[in-house]
């Protein structure tokens, strides 16, 4: 019986599926028309589907469609909107390419992009067309495209082995696997050959060459099988995903993780591709590792870069990559497999080796008997470049044309010269001591020389020193001297032991030296990371983060470093220009802007503008991307090392978090300063308004008394008295506004909430404002069935008065001011609209700020507090207020008050006559 808990869905898996679904919803959908070879009808099927969608109301855009002169296919383009190609100059001629920027500017719902594996012309934004499609998908645009089976990276060498032709244009299998739909376009081999003969695949001489080379019946049958199998694998994955999502039955863990072992030979790519195919078929994760021993560390830089390129290929195919350090390849692989819980190891087939050399397969099996080991056949000789068939096989041996371990330059040979010099020095120093010391003691001096040479110069010079020391010891100190003849057979044992001890000592010392160097490098990286994190904990300004980051990373990675930070509008600019020699280039802001906008790495070592000498890494913080880290390394190779890249990612994450922390420190400081300044201003306004209110009230009374004084004033005196009265009343109103604003913001105002009818409050506001509205036409639109609303009648009347005053102030005489109300979305919506000049552009929100006026330099009275008071009152009621352009071109100010359930009205008592009835 299955336990109840085991039938419950995994919360982490459910969350992962939800997050994956959200990501899929944000991206466009990719449909791939998949075929075994050219000519099966992929483009025709894609265009036919587009025409069908167009008939259903969808407007597809043809980004690029390669018809190859096929009339039937070209006819399907009639009636479809076609994006003009972009002309790219290359070697004196113009090449038509897909216009990515034009497609993004059009933003169609669906775009057709033929030949997904196509290589773009040099100078394009992306080297490959599939990267253009990825950018379209990230922009939310659906894409239809086409792919042949030979263009899948994991099948590239298989197709090459079948057809004898290695296809250069490939795309990662992850692009194929992430597609929302895969439509198989299948044609039997005989039918495809018939189409080729009739000129429906290629034209003229091109068709003849294809029939003689690629389009042979056996090739087409094999390619068709590969396409069917790959499609079946894809469908099997879809079925399994559906069963998990629908919880039809518990998921059986039929897939197992794989570990691909990359060696120094040409079969590294073969192992990687085979592991990628196995992982795809098993629907499982896989890893790829390279074990760097002391001997392999002395490989030439070109060979080591080739190995790192193979690891980069594995990473592109979806693997987790790592470079391991150790002196035993088999033991290192076994340790990694056990630590990562990987039960299956894939490596190249063992070649014949010396009897005393244990193949890596047996070493791995001995170290971890539970591991399954899968051997991959070596790559074909015909696919190795320049006839070089150097292969890394299961026994760790190297078979190559030429000496790849030879050290180039004087420095390599100089170490061996020094080894011979050390042996000679010990021999010369021992000659005067020959009579005073035993021969065994002199042999110890030679062993000491071997030990010193191994520690200082490495294994190779130490081996040479061992042989030279045995020869010198025999020639100079063993009787008969100055001859290699041996009088006592026992000395042969001495020679043998001395040679073996020297070799073993040199080997152990060289290994110790290598491990010490590796440990030292790791310690340096950890110390640099620790010191960097410690320095960042105390910074309070962005400039400090930039200075510390540039200095630390320049030392840690031996590179020029620059930080590109966004301005207020999101445009990047260099915070501090990188230190550079005269004539050195600076980071390209355009590439940095792309990396910032897409939150993806770009530049050297990536798939986006890899020709750039700079590497651009976005600084992604928890809340948003804070900038871009730009590096120009001294050596391109180190970017390919997985450990170095992860180390750099850690630095970038710390820098991003530090920049975000500094940003929020600035935000907090600004908020604190703003709060203090606001409090001080409110206190000042309250004090001023309170002290001015009493004398202003007296002035208003005196002005009224002066106008009514006896005997009657002359006409001029009366005009002056009335002007004095009006200005005094206006000043008193301004002071009252200041005091009310201070009281509202201090929380000293308590709302007297009562269930009110809006019509009564509107009538009171219109009566109070009749003097200001004297030159305007007033219209009201209040439905009779407006519900009761709970609000403070005095304050809402103040709001209506301010809105009416604002409309009268900023509209010419004779304008119409309309006051209307309605019930909208659970609120009472009140609108004061006019047919005047309208609001200033972009000031819809700013006019509600304190001391903000509709016209900056104006003779109209006011200090810009009326609308700010309105907002404070309405928000205190739980409503909202906004401004917009009116229907007749004027301004409309709208506020809402929340509705509620008014209390039930008490029933009237029945009189006696009603009771009798």
PDB file of C-alpha atoms in Angstrom, residues 25-269:
ATOM      1  CA  UNK A  25       3.291  33.102 -20.126  1.00  0.00           C
ATOM      2  CA  UNK A  26       5.647  36.088 -20.168  1.00  0.00           C
ATOM      3  CA  UNK A  27       7.591  34.748 -23.177  1.00  0.00           C
ATOM      4  CA  UNK A  28       6.391  34.225 -26.693  1.00  0.00           C
ATOM      5  CA  UNK A  29       5.581  30.713 -27.958  1.00  0.00           C
ATOM      6  CA  UNK A  30       8.017  28.988 -30.309  1.00  0.00           C
ATOM      7  CA  UNK A  31       6.771  26.508 -32.899  1.00  0.00           C
ATOM      8  CA  UNK A  32       9.433  24.534 -34.801  1.00  0.00           C
ATOM      9  CA  UNK A  33       8.730  22.790 -38.098  1.00  0.00           C
ATOM     10  CA  UNK A  34      11.173  19.898 -37.896  1.00  0.00           C
ATOM     11  CA  UNK A  35      12.400  17.737 -40.769  1.00  0.00           C
ATOM     12  CA  UNK A  36      15.025  15.189 -41.754  1.00  0.00           C
ATOM     13  CA  UNK A  37      16.595  17.303 -44.531  1.00  0.00           C
ATOM     14  CA  UNK A  38      16.049  20.173 -46.902  1.00  0.00           C
ATOM     15  CA  UNK A  39      13.134  19.818 -49.293  1.00  0.00           C
ATOM     16  CA  UNK A  40      10.673  17.975 -47.041  1.00  0.00           C
ATOM     17  CA  UNK A  41       8.368  21.024 -46.980  1.00  0.00           C
ATOM     18  CA  UNK A  42       9.074  22.751 -43.683  1.00  0.00           C
ATOM     19  CA  UNK A  43       8.857  26.298 -45.069  1.00  0.00           C
ATOM     20  CA  UNK A  44       5.780  25.356 -47.092  1.00  0.00           C
ATOM     21  CA  UNK A  45       4.072  23.973 -43.985  1.00  0.00           C
ATOM     22  CA  UNK A  46       5.032  27.037 -41.952  1.00  0.00           C
ATOM     23  CA  UNK A  47       3.656  29.478 -44.553  1.00  0.00           C
ATOM     24  CA  UNK A  48       0.503  27.403 -44.974  1.00  0.00           C
ATOM     25  CA  UNK A  49      -0.129  27.554 -41.220  1.00  0.00           C
ATOM     26  CA  UNK A  50       0.423  31.325 -41.288  1.00  0.00           C
ATOM     27  CA  UNK A  51      -2.106  31.766 -44.093  1.00  0.00           C
ATOM     28  CA  UNK A  52      -4.629  29.692 -42.144  1.00  0.00           C
ATOM     29  CA  UNK A  53      -4.151  31.880 -39.076  1.00  0.00           C
ATOM     30  CA  UNK A  54      -4.499  34.974 -41.227  1.00  0.00           C
ATOM     31  CA  UNK A  55      -7.871  33.702 -42.420  1.00  0.00           C
ATOM     32  CA  UNK A  56      -8.873  33.382 -38.757  1.00  0.00           C
ATOM     33  CA  UNK A  57      -8.049  37.030 -38.025  1.00  0.00           C
ATOM     34  CA  UNK A  58      -4.384  36.800 -36.954  1.00  0.00           C
ATOM     35  CA  UNK A  59      -1.925  39.105 -38.783  1.00  0.00           C
ATOM     36  CA  UNK A  60       1.386  37.225 -39.085  1.00  0.00           C
ATOM     37  CA  UNK A  61       4.579  38.970 -40.182  1.00  0.00           C
ATOM     38  CA  UNK A  62       7.084  37.137 -42.392  1.00  0.00           C
ATOM     39  CA  UNK A  63      10.450  38.095 -40.920  1.00  0.00           C
ATOM     40  CA  UNK A  64      12.428  35.986 -43.396  1.00  0.00           C
ATOM     41  CA  UNK A  65      11.469  33.033 -45.576  1.00  0.00           C
ATOM     42  CA  UNK A  66      13.940  31.158 -47.784  1.00  0.00           C
ATOM     43  CA  UNK A  67      12.040  29.803 -50.815  1.00  0.00           C
ATOM     44  CA  UNK A  68      15.208  28.607 -52.668  1.00  0.00           C
ATOM     45  CA  UNK A  69      13.484  29.274 -55.971  1.00  0.00           C
ATOM     46  CA  UNK A  70      10.542  26.966 -55.272  1.00  0.00           C
ATOM     47  CA  UNK A  71       7.520  28.485 -56.991  1.00  0.00           C
ATOM     48  CA  UNK A  72       4.925  26.720 -54.869  1.00  0.00           C
ATOM     49  CA  UNK A  73       6.529  28.028 -51.701  1.00  0.00           C
ATOM     50  CA  UNK A  74       6.983  31.566 -53.060  1.00  0.00           C
ATOM     51  CA  UNK A  75       3.282  31.686 -54.024  1.00  0.00           C
ATOM     52  CA  UNK A  76       2.304  31.307 -50.372  1.00  0.00           C
ATOM     53  CA  UNK A  77       3.937  34.677 -49.591  1.00  0.00           C
ATOM     54  CA  UNK A  78       1.259  36.506 -51.600  1.00  0.00           C
ATOM     55  CA  UNK A  79      -1.055  38.310 -49.215  1.00  0.00           C
ATOM     56  CA  UNK A  80       1.278  38.024 -46.210  1.00  0.00           C
ATOM     57  CA  UNK A  81       3.035  41.040 -44.747  1.00  0.00           C
ATOM     58  CA  UNK A  82       6.792  40.672 -45.325  1.00  0.00           C
ATOM     59  CA  UNK A  83       9.446  42.502 -43.291  1.00  0.00           C
ATOM     60  CA  UNK A  84      12.141  44.012 -45.555  1.00  0.00           C
ATOM     61  CA  UNK A  85      15.546  42.391 -44.962  1.00  0.00           C
ATOM     62  CA  UNK A  86      18.439  44.253 -43.405  1.00  0.00           C
ATOM     63  CA  UNK A  87      21.442  44.752 -45.709  1.00  0.00           C
ATOM     64  CA  UNK A  88      24.758  43.941 -44.003  1.00  0.00           C
ATOM     65  CA  UNK A  89      28.055  44.843 -45.672  1.00  0.00           C
ATOM     66  CA  UNK A  90      30.626  42.044 -45.698  1.00  0.00           C
ATOM     67  CA  UNK A  91      33.737  41.752 -47.865  1.00  0.00           C
ATOM     68  CA  UNK A  92      32.609  44.292 -50.393  1.00  0.00           C
ATOM     69  CA  UNK A  93      29.071  43.028 -50.920  1.00  0.00           C
ATOM     70  CA  UNK A  94      25.701  43.414 -49.243  1.00  0.00           C
ATOM     71  CA  UNK A  95      24.094  40.402 -47.574  1.00  0.00           C
ATOM     72  CA  UNK A  96      20.355  40.328 -46.793  1.00  0.00           C
ATOM     73  CA  UNK A  97      19.768  39.358 -43.171  1.00  0.00           C
ATOM     74  CA  UNK A  98      16.829  39.207 -40.801  1.00  0.00           C
ATOM     75  CA  UNK A  99      16.057  42.693 -39.407  1.00  0.00           C
ATOM     76  CA  UNK A 100      15.778  42.041 -35.671  1.00  0.00           C
ATOM     77  CA  UNK A 101      15.355  45.691 -34.693  1.00  0.00           C
ATOM     78  CA  UNK A 102      12.661  46.158 -37.320  1.00  0.00           C
ATOM     79  CA  UNK A 103      10.780  43.131 -36.011  1.00  0.00           C
ATOM     80  CA  UNK A 104      10.970  44.394 -32.428  1.00  0.00           C
ATOM     81  CA  UNK A 105       9.752  47.819 -33.553  1.00  0.00           C
ATOM     82  CA  UNK A 106       6.739  46.279 -35.341  1.00  0.00           C
ATOM     83  CA  UNK A 107       5.935  44.046 -32.354  1.00  0.00           C
ATOM     84  CA  UNK A 108       3.726  41.612 -34.282  1.00  0.00           C
ATOM     85  CA  UNK A 109       1.756  38.954 -32.489  1.00  0.00           C
ATOM     86  CA  UNK A 110       3.355  36.276 -34.685  1.00  0.00           C
ATOM     87  CA  UNK A 111       6.492  36.359 -36.833  1.00  0.00           C
ATOM     88  CA  UNK A 112       7.909  33.749 -39.228  1.00  0.00           C
ATOM     89  CA  UNK A 113      11.704  33.287 -39.130  1.00  0.00           C
ATOM     90  CA  UNK A 114      13.000  30.561 -41.448  1.00  0.00           C
ATOM     91  CA  UNK A 115      16.197  28.506 -40.907  1.00  0.00           C
ATOM     92  CA  UNK A 116      16.705  28.775 -37.154  1.00  0.00           C
ATOM     93  CA  UNK A 117      20.315  27.469 -37.273  1.00  0.00           C
ATOM     94  CA  UNK A 118      21.454  30.110 -39.796  1.00  0.00           C
ATOM     95  CA  UNK A 119      24.716  31.970 -39.009  1.00  0.00           C
ATOM     96  CA  UNK A 120      24.305  35.734 -39.227  1.00  0.00           C
ATOM     97  CA  UNK A 121      26.748  37.896 -41.152  1.00  0.00           C
ATOM     98  CA  UNK A 122      29.698  39.282 -39.133  1.00  0.00           C
ATOM     99  CA  UNK A 123      28.776  42.530 -37.427  1.00  0.00           C
ATOM    100  CA  UNK A 124      25.235  41.444 -36.564  1.00  0.00           C
ATOM    101  CA  UNK A 125      24.018  41.702 -32.997  1.00  0.00           C
ATOM    102  CA  UNK A 126      24.029  37.915 -32.534  1.00  0.00           C
ATOM    103  CA  UNK A 127      26.217  35.345 -34.308  1.00  0.00           C
ATOM    104  CA  UNK A 128      23.282  32.938 -34.741  1.00  0.00           C
ATOM    105  CA  UNK A 129      19.694  33.421 -35.850  1.00  0.00           C
ATOM    106  CA  UNK A 130      18.391  31.302 -32.963  1.00  0.00           C
ATOM    107  CA  UNK A 131      19.700  34.018 -30.636  1.00  0.00           C
ATOM    108  CA  UNK A 132      17.652  36.588 -32.572  1.00  0.00           C
ATOM    109  CA  UNK A 133      14.619  34.364 -32.043  1.00  0.00           C
ATOM    110  CA  UNK A 134      15.355  34.135 -28.303  1.00  0.00           C
ATOM    111  CA  UNK A 135      15.238  37.943 -28.111  1.00  0.00           C
ATOM    112  CA  UNK A 136      11.917  37.962 -29.961  1.00  0.00           C
ATOM    113  CA  UNK A 137      10.513  35.386 -27.528  1.00  0.00           C
ATOM    114  CA  UNK A 138      11.720  37.412 -24.543  1.00  0.00           C
ATOM    115  CA  UNK A 139       9.804  40.370 -25.994  1.00  0.00           C
ATOM    116  CA  UNK A 140       6.598  38.292 -25.910  1.00  0.00           C
ATOM    117  CA  UNK A 141       6.398  37.677 -29.675  1.00  0.00           C
ATOM    118  CA  UNK A 142       5.321  34.249 -30.961  1.00  0.00           C
ATOM    119  CA  UNK A 143       7.660  32.712 -33.546  1.00  0.00           C
ATOM    120  CA  UNK A 144       7.272  30.040 -36.247  1.00  0.00           C
ATOM    121  CA  UNK A 145      10.589  28.630 -37.517  1.00  0.00           C
ATOM    122  CA  UNK A 146      12.184  25.623 -39.251  1.00  0.00           C
ATOM    123  CA  UNK A 147      15.036  23.237 -38.348  1.00  0.00           C
ATOM    124  CA  UNK A 148      16.652  20.168 -39.932  1.00  0.00           C
ATOM    125  CA  UNK A 149      17.806  17.266 -37.790  1.00  0.00           C
ATOM    126  CA  UNK A 150      21.466  17.716 -38.801  1.00  0.00           C
ATOM    127  CA  UNK A 151      21.475  21.187 -37.221  1.00  0.00           C
ATOM    128  CA  UNK A 152      20.916  19.899 -33.662  1.00  0.00           C
ATOM    129  CA  UNK A 153      24.214  20.126 -31.810  1.00  0.00           C
ATOM    130  CA  UNK A 154      23.943  16.738 -30.081  1.00  0.00           C
ATOM    131  CA  UNK A 155      23.356  14.971 -33.425  1.00  0.00           C
ATOM    132  CA  UNK A 156      25.923  16.892 -35.443  1.00  0.00           C
ATOM    133  CA  UNK A 157      28.654  14.270 -35.270  1.00  0.00           C
ATOM    134  CA  UNK A 158      26.175  11.408 -35.817  1.00  0.00           C
ATOM    135  CA  UNK A 159      24.911  13.014 -39.021  1.00  0.00           C
ATOM    136  CA  UNK A 160      28.485  13.687 -40.072  1.00  0.00           C
ATOM    137  CA  UNK A 161      29.335  10.025 -39.585  1.00  0.00           C
ATOM    138  CA  UNK A 162      26.362   8.990 -41.742  1.00  0.00           C
ATOM    139  CA  UNK A 163      26.717  11.468 -44.586  1.00  0.00           C
ATOM    140  CA  UNK A 164      30.445  12.190 -44.445  1.00  0.00           C
ATOM    141  CA  UNK A 165      29.674  15.916 -44.257  1.00  0.00           C
ATOM    142  CA  UNK A 166      30.014  17.897 -41.027  1.00  0.00           C
ATOM    143  CA  UNK A 167      27.399  20.678 -40.903  1.00  0.00           C
ATOM    144  CA  UNK A 168      28.844  23.916 -39.523  1.00  0.00           C
ATOM    145  CA  UNK A 169      25.558  25.634 -38.619  1.00  0.00           C
ATOM    146  CA  UNK A 170      24.153  24.132 -35.394  1.00  0.00           C
ATOM    147  CA  UNK A 171      21.983  25.207 -32.492  1.00  0.00           C
ATOM    148  CA  UNK A 172      21.837  23.968 -28.875  1.00  0.00           C
ATOM    149  CA  UNK A 173      19.350  21.219 -28.139  1.00  0.00           C
ATOM    150  CA  UNK A 174      17.991  23.331 -25.288  1.00  0.00           C
ATOM    151  CA  UNK A 175      16.430  25.708 -27.837  1.00  0.00           C
ATOM    152  CA  UNK A 176      14.679  22.742 -29.463  1.00  0.00           C
ATOM    153  CA  UNK A 177      13.572  21.306 -26.128  1.00  0.00           C
ATOM    154  CA  UNK A 178      12.132  24.616 -24.867  1.00  0.00           C
ATOM    155  CA  UNK A 179       9.912  25.073 -27.927  1.00  0.00           C
ATOM    156  CA  UNK A 180       6.202  25.126 -27.152  1.00  0.00           C
ATOM    157  CA  UNK A 181       5.406  23.000 -30.205  1.00  0.00           C
ATOM    158  CA  UNK A 182       7.381  20.780 -32.582  1.00  0.00           C
ATOM    159  CA  UNK A 183       5.676  19.870 -35.856  1.00  0.00           C
ATOM    160  CA  UNK A 184       7.343  16.994 -37.730  1.00  0.00           C
ATOM    161  CA  UNK A 185       7.298  17.429 -41.504  1.00  0.00           C
ATOM    162  CA  UNK A 186       8.042  13.947 -42.876  1.00  0.00           C
ATOM    163  CA  UNK A 187       8.519  12.751 -46.464  1.00  0.00           C
ATOM    164  CA  UNK A 188       9.656   9.230 -47.499  1.00  0.00           C
ATOM    165  CA  UNK A 189      13.116   8.981 -49.038  1.00  0.00           C
ATOM    166  CA  UNK A 190      11.876   7.906 -52.476  1.00  0.00           C
ATOM    167  CA  UNK A 191       9.420  10.766 -52.676  1.00  0.00           C
ATOM    168  CA  UNK A 192      12.096  13.262 -51.611  1.00  0.00           C
ATOM    169  CA  UNK A 193      14.501  11.960 -54.285  1.00  0.00           C
ATOM    170  CA  UNK A 194      11.723  12.276 -56.872  1.00  0.00           C
ATOM    171  CA  UNK A 195      11.175  15.888 -55.820  1.00  0.00           C
ATOM    172  CA  UNK A 196      14.905  16.516 -56.133  1.00  0.00           C
ATOM    173  CA  UNK A 197      14.939  15.148 -59.698  1.00  0.00           C
ATOM    174  CA  UNK A 198      11.985  17.351 -60.634  1.00  0.00           C
ATOM    175  CA  UNK A 199      13.785  20.469 -59.368  1.00  0.00           C
ATOM    176  CA  UNK A 200      11.522  21.081 -56.380  1.00  0.00           C
ATOM    177  CA  UNK A 201      14.374  20.991 -53.851  1.00  0.00           C
ATOM    178  CA  UNK A 202      17.376  22.588 -55.562  1.00  0.00           C
ATOM    179  CA  UNK A 203      17.863  24.101 -58.997  1.00  0.00           C
ATOM    180  CA  UNK A 204      20.400  23.300 -61.733  1.00  0.00           C
ATOM    181  CA  UNK A 205      23.888  22.155 -60.827  1.00  0.00           C
ATOM    182  CA  UNK A 206      23.153  22.489 -57.112  1.00  0.00           C
ATOM    183  CA  UNK A 207      20.586  19.703 -57.427  1.00  0.00           C
ATOM    184  CA  UNK A 208      23.157  17.472 -59.150  1.00  0.00           C
ATOM    185  CA  UNK A 209      25.752  18.016 -56.436  1.00  0.00           C
ATOM    186  CA  UNK A 210      23.159  17.281 -53.760  1.00  0.00           C
ATOM    187  CA  UNK A 211      22.157  14.006 -55.475  1.00  0.00           C
ATOM    188  CA  UNK A 212      25.800  12.872 -55.679  1.00  0.00           C
ATOM    189  CA  UNK A 213      26.669  13.739 -52.068  1.00  0.00           C
ATOM    190  CA  UNK A 214      24.089  14.396 -49.386  1.00  0.00           C
ATOM    191  CA  UNK A 215      20.877  13.222 -51.052  1.00  0.00           C
ATOM    192  CA  UNK A 216      21.634   9.516 -51.253  1.00  0.00           C
ATOM    193  CA  UNK A 217      18.838   7.159 -50.353  1.00  0.00           C
ATOM    194  CA  UNK A 218      20.720   5.547 -47.462  1.00  0.00           C
ATOM    195  CA  UNK A 219      21.516   8.952 -45.992  1.00  0.00           C
ATOM    196  CA  UNK A 220      17.918  10.109 -46.247  1.00  0.00           C
ATOM    197  CA  UNK A 221      16.583   6.943 -44.596  1.00  0.00           C
ATOM    198  CA  UNK A 222      19.033   7.288 -41.705  1.00  0.00           C
ATOM    199  CA  UNK A 223      18.264  11.004 -41.281  1.00  0.00           C
ATOM    200  CA  UNK A 224      14.562  10.267 -41.308  1.00  0.00           C
ATOM    201  CA  UNK A 225      15.065   7.736 -38.529  1.00  0.00           C
ATOM    202  CA  UNK A 226      16.994  10.296 -36.474  1.00  0.00           C
ATOM    203  CA  UNK A 227      14.271  12.893 -36.960  1.00  0.00           C
ATOM    204  CA  UNK A 228      11.552  10.441 -35.954  1.00  0.00           C
ATOM    205  CA  UNK A 229      13.499   9.313 -32.884  1.00  0.00           C
ATOM    206  CA  UNK A 230      14.223  12.878 -31.794  1.00  0.00           C
ATOM    207  CA  UNK A 231      10.576  13.806 -32.207  1.00  0.00           C
ATOM    208  CA  UNK A 232       9.552  10.691 -30.272  1.00  0.00           C
ATOM    209  CA  UNK A 233      11.890  11.701 -27.429  1.00  0.00           C
ATOM    210  CA  UNK A 234      10.298  15.106 -27.414  1.00  0.00           C
ATOM    211  CA  UNK A 235       6.787  13.671 -27.320  1.00  0.00           C
ATOM    212  CA  UNK A 236       7.773  11.270 -24.552  1.00  0.00           C
ATOM    213  CA  UNK A 237       8.920  14.231 -22.476  1.00  0.00           C
ATOM    214  CA  UNK A 238       5.634  16.045 -23.132  1.00  0.00           C
ATOM    215  CA  UNK A 239       3.650  12.974 -22.026  1.00  0.00           C
ATOM    216  CA  UNK A 240       5.675  12.672 -18.850  1.00  0.00           C
ATOM    217  CA  UNK A 241       5.240  16.368 -18.046  1.00  0.00           C
ATOM    218  CA  UNK A 242       1.502  16.078 -18.599  1.00  0.00           C
ATOM    219  CA  UNK A 243       1.227  13.096 -16.259  1.00  0.00           C
ATOM    220  CA  UNK A 244       3.047  14.997 -13.541  1.00  0.00           C
ATOM    221  CA  UNK A 245       0.959  18.143 -13.957  1.00  0.00           C
ATOM    222  CA  UNK A 246      -2.322  16.224 -13.927  1.00  0.00           C
ATOM    223  CA  UNK A 247      -1.201  13.902 -11.102  1.00  0.00           C
ATOM    224  CA  UNK A 248      -2.383  10.913 -13.125  1.00  0.00           C
ATOM    225  CA  UNK A 249       0.076   8.641 -11.307  1.00  0.00           C
ATOM    226  CA  UNK A 250       3.261   9.028  -9.238  1.00  0.00           C
ATOM    227  CA  UNK A 251       6.319   9.824 -11.321  1.00  0.00           C
ATOM    228  CA  UNK A 252       8.691   6.848 -11.737  1.00  0.00           C
ATOM    229  CA  UNK A 253      12.261   7.960 -11.622  1.00  0.00           C
ATOM    230  CA  UNK A 254      13.352   6.209 -14.806  1.00  0.00           C
ATOM    231  CA  UNK A 255      15.985   8.825 -15.690  1.00  0.00           C
ATOM    232  CA  UNK A 256      19.391   8.997 -14.059  1.00  0.00           C
ATOM    233  CA  UNK A 257      21.956  11.780 -14.045  1.00  0.00           C
ATOM    234  CA  UNK A 258      25.031  11.464 -16.240  1.00  0.00           C
ATOM    235  CA  UNK A 259      28.634  12.547 -15.794  1.00  0.00           C
ATOM    236  CA  UNK A 260      30.632  13.168 -18.997  1.00  0.00           C
ATOM    237  CA  UNK A 261      34.417  13.060 -18.584  1.00  0.00           C
ATOM    238  CA  UNK A 262      36.265  15.448 -20.912  1.00  0.00           C
ATOM    239  CA  UNK A 263      39.852  14.570 -21.770  1.00  0.00           C
ATOM    240  CA  UNK A 264      42.679  16.170 -23.689  1.00  0.00           C
ATOM    241  CA  UNK A 265      42.008  14.406 -26.967  1.00  0.00           C
ATOM    242  CA  UNK A 266      39.846  15.000 -29.995  1.00  0.00           C
ATOM    243  CA  UNK A 267      37.118  12.673 -28.737  1.00  0.00           C
ATOM    244  CA  UNK A 268      36.078  15.173 -26.042  1.00  0.00           C
ATOM    245  CA  UNK A 269      33.364  16.597 -28.271  1.00  0.00           C
TER     246      UNK A 269
END
